[in-house]
Each structure stands twice: as C-alpha cells, then as structure tokens.
C-alpha cells in the first residue's frame, strides 16, 4: 500500500467526503514524503477543522492530527506548524 492509498482508506474510515475537504497537498515531513489533508469534521457539537498528516517510513504508516473548532482554527494551525517544526522523528527498531 502506498501513501495515497493509505490516505484514501483513512478518508473512507472517517467518512470524509469531497465536500468536507478544504485542502489536500503533498509535503515533506521529517524528510519523508507526506500527505496533508485539511477537512471539516462534523462529529462534534460545533464545527471542527481537522488537519491530518500521514507519512510512511519503511513499512509503517504514521499520522499526526490537529483538531480545532472553526473559531480557533487560524491560531491553532499556526501553533500546530510550530510544534511540527520542533518535532523530531525517531523510528524504533523491532
């Protein structure tokens, strides 16, 4: 399974429709190819905007998610970007 297939499976599992998707783009994260999906999440009492980033290292898929209510999204996504920039990825060997 490749990254696009994994993201499509995640969309189906979370019942994310094309109408809900605000942005979908390719990016690099920790030196890996990644996919970022920003979408409206209707599974709460108020409208939420979620950003999901998925990437693959060796044979493992990893995901990072930011979730914020629509009214706080702009500040939340800035904080999320800062957190991502400060993170390091260390894959443990089994």
PDB file of C-alpha atoms in Angstrom:
ATOM      1  CA  UNK A   1       0.000   0.000   0.000  1.00  0.00           C
ATOM      2  CA  UNK A   2       1.342   3.442  -0.870  1.00  0.00           C
ATOM      3  CA  UNK A   3       0.746   6.783   0.838  1.00  0.00           C
ATOM      4  CA  UNK A   4      -2.146   7.832  -1.430  1.00  0.00           C
ATOM      5  CA  UNK A   5      -3.923   4.520  -0.889  1.00  0.00           C
ATOM      6  CA  UNK A   6      -3.441   4.806   2.863  1.00  0.00           C
ATOM      7  CA  UNK A   7      -4.903   8.319   2.888  1.00  0.00           C
ATOM      8  CA  UNK A   8      -7.886   7.204   0.787  1.00  0.00           C
ATOM      9  CA  UNK A   9      -8.512   4.403   3.280  1.00  0.00           C
ATOM     10  CA  UNK A  10      -8.319   6.888   6.169  1.00  0.00           C
ATOM     11  CA  UNK A  11     -10.854   9.143   4.390  1.00  0.00           C
ATOM     12  CA  UNK A  12     -13.289   6.258   3.983  1.00  0.00           C
ATOM     13  CA  UNK A  13     -12.846   5.095   7.569  1.00  0.00           C
ATOM     14  CA  UNK A  14     -13.557   8.625   8.888  1.00  0.00           C
ATOM     15  CA  UNK A  15     -16.380   9.172   6.346  1.00  0.00           C
ATOM     16  CA  UNK A  16     -14.702  12.279   4.925  1.00  0.00           C
ATOM     17  CA  UNK A  17     -16.485  13.347   1.748  1.00  0.00           C
ATOM     18  CA  UNK A  18     -15.081  15.528  -1.027  1.00  0.00           C
ATOM     19  CA  UNK A  19     -17.390  18.327   0.168  1.00  0.00           C
ATOM     20  CA  UNK A  20     -15.694  18.259   3.586  1.00  0.00           C
ATOM     21  CA  UNK A  21     -12.146  18.578   2.198  1.00  0.00           C
ATOM     22  CA  UNK A  22     -10.728  22.092   2.427  1.00  0.00           C
ATOM     23  CA  UNK A  23      -7.205  21.288   1.242  1.00  0.00           C
ATOM     24  CA  UNK A  24      -5.148  18.288   0.248  1.00  0.00           C
ATOM     25  CA  UNK A  25      -1.471  18.611  -0.549  1.00  0.00           C
ATOM     26  CA  UNK A  26       1.845  16.822  -0.710  1.00  0.00           C
ATOM     27  CA  UNK A  27       4.596  17.881   1.644  1.00  0.00           C
ATOM     28  CA  UNK A  28       7.805  16.713   3.302  1.00  0.00           C
ATOM     29  CA  UNK A  29       7.847  15.817   6.988  1.00  0.00           C
ATOM     30  CA  UNK A  30      10.956  14.577   8.785  1.00  0.00           C
ATOM     31  CA  UNK A  31      12.499  14.035   5.331  1.00  0.00           C
ATOM     32  CA  UNK A  32       9.674  11.716   4.219  1.00  0.00           C
ATOM     33  CA  UNK A  33       7.039  12.274   1.569  1.00  0.00           C
ATOM     34  CA  UNK A  34       3.781  13.096   3.322  1.00  0.00           C
ATOM     35  CA  UNK A  35       0.176  13.959   2.521  1.00  0.00           C
ATOM     36  CA  UNK A  36      -1.699  16.680   4.375  1.00  0.00           C
ATOM     37  CA  UNK A  37      -5.476  16.686   4.462  1.00  0.00           C
ATOM     38  CA  UNK A  38      -7.473  19.543   5.986  1.00  0.00           C
ATOM     39  CA  UNK A  39     -11.183  18.885   6.311  1.00  0.00           C
ATOM     40  CA  UNK A  40     -14.351  19.811   8.163  1.00  0.00           C
ATOM     41  CA  UNK A  41     -15.169  17.307  10.891  1.00  0.00           C
ATOM     42  CA  UNK A  42     -18.896  17.236  11.685  1.00  0.00           C
ATOM     43  CA  UNK A  43     -18.646  14.716  14.535  1.00  0.00           C
ATOM     44  CA  UNK A  44     -18.876  17.239  17.358  1.00  0.00           C
ATOM     45  CA  UNK A  45     -21.380  19.744  18.741  1.00  0.00           C
ATOM     46  CA  UNK A  46     -19.682  22.579  16.837  1.00  0.00           C
ATOM     47  CA  UNK A  47     -17.894  22.688  13.507  1.00  0.00           C
ATOM     48  CA  UNK A  48     -14.297  21.455  13.747  1.00  0.00           C
ATOM     49  CA  UNK A  49     -11.483  21.693  11.256  1.00  0.00           C
ATOM     50  CA  UNK A  50      -9.012  18.808  11.352  1.00  0.00           C
ATOM     51  CA  UNK A  51      -5.615  18.623   9.718  1.00  0.00           C
ATOM     52  CA  UNK A  52      -4.286  15.118   9.176  1.00  0.00           C
ATOM     53  CA  UNK A  53      -0.730  14.453   8.033  1.00  0.00           C
ATOM     54  CA  UNK A  54       0.285  10.935   7.049  1.00  0.00           C
ATOM     55  CA  UNK A  55       3.716   9.663   6.095  1.00  0.00           C
ATOM     56  CA  UNK A  56       5.422   6.334   5.626  1.00  0.00           C
ATOM     57  CA  UNK A  57       8.777   5.160   6.943  1.00  0.00           C
ATOM     58  CA  UNK A  58       9.939   1.742   5.813  1.00  0.00           C
ATOM     59  CA  UNK A  59       6.761  -0.357   6.040  1.00  0.00           C
ATOM     60  CA  UNK A  60       4.976   1.678   8.734  1.00  0.00           C
ATOM     61  CA  UNK A  61       2.446   4.471   8.281  1.00  0.00           C
ATOM     62  CA  UNK A  62       2.299   7.305  10.785  1.00  0.00           C
ATOM     63  CA  UNK A  63      -0.241  10.055  11.264  1.00  0.00           C
ATOM     64  CA  UNK A  64      -0.341  13.348  13.104  1.00  0.00           C
ATOM     65  CA  UNK A  65      -3.598  15.219  13.594  1.00  0.00           C
ATOM     66  CA  UNK A  66      -4.548  18.714  14.689  1.00  0.00           C
ATOM     67  CA  UNK A  67      -8.157  19.343  15.592  1.00  0.00           C
ATOM     68  CA  UNK A  68      -9.652  22.714  16.342  1.00  0.00           C
ATOM     69  CA  UNK A  69     -13.028  24.362  16.385  1.00  0.00           C
ATOM     70  CA  UNK A  70     -13.582  26.603  13.397  1.00  0.00           C
ATOM     71  CA  UNK A  71     -13.448  29.788  15.506  1.00  0.00           C
ATOM     72  CA  UNK A  72      -9.939  28.958  16.806  1.00  0.00           C
ATOM     73  CA  UNK A  73      -8.578  27.248  13.683  1.00  0.00           C
ATOM     74  CA  UNK A  74      -6.354  30.076  12.431  1.00  0.00           C
ATOM     75  CA  UNK A  75      -4.408  30.366  15.682  1.00  0.00           C
ATOM     76  CA  UNK A  76      -4.453  26.609  16.235  1.00  0.00           C
ATOM     77  CA  UNK A  77      -2.905  25.800  12.852  1.00  0.00           C
ATOM     78  CA  UNK A  78      -0.091  28.290  13.499  1.00  0.00           C
ATOM     79  CA  UNK A  79       0.639  26.570  16.818  1.00  0.00           C
ATOM     80  CA  UNK A  80       0.476  23.193  15.068  1.00  0.00           C
ATOM     81  CA  UNK A  81       3.032  24.304  12.460  1.00  0.00           C
ATOM     82  CA  UNK A  82       5.398  25.453  15.211  1.00  0.00           C
ATOM     83  CA  UNK A  83       5.022  22.145  17.019  1.00  0.00           C
ATOM     84  CA  UNK A  84       5.720  20.208  13.806  1.00  0.00           C
ATOM     85  CA  UNK A  85       8.876  22.240  13.189  1.00  0.00           C
ATOM     86  CA  UNK A  86      10.110  21.458  16.710  1.00  0.00           C
ATOM     87  CA  UNK A  87       9.429  17.710  16.476  1.00  0.00           C
ATOM     88  CA  UNK A  88      11.944  15.006  15.648  1.00  0.00           C
ATOM     89  CA  UNK A  89      11.086  11.561  14.332  1.00  0.00           C
ATOM     90  CA  UNK A  90      12.920   8.539  15.729  1.00  0.00           C
ATOM     91  CA  UNK A  91      11.742   5.197  14.473  1.00  0.00           C
ATOM     92  CA  UNK A  92      12.329   2.369  16.889  1.00  0.00           C
ATOM     93  CA  UNK A  93      13.633  -0.886  15.532  1.00  0.00           C
ATOM     94  CA  UNK A  94      11.813  -4.057  16.477  1.00  0.00           C
TER      95      UNK A  94
END
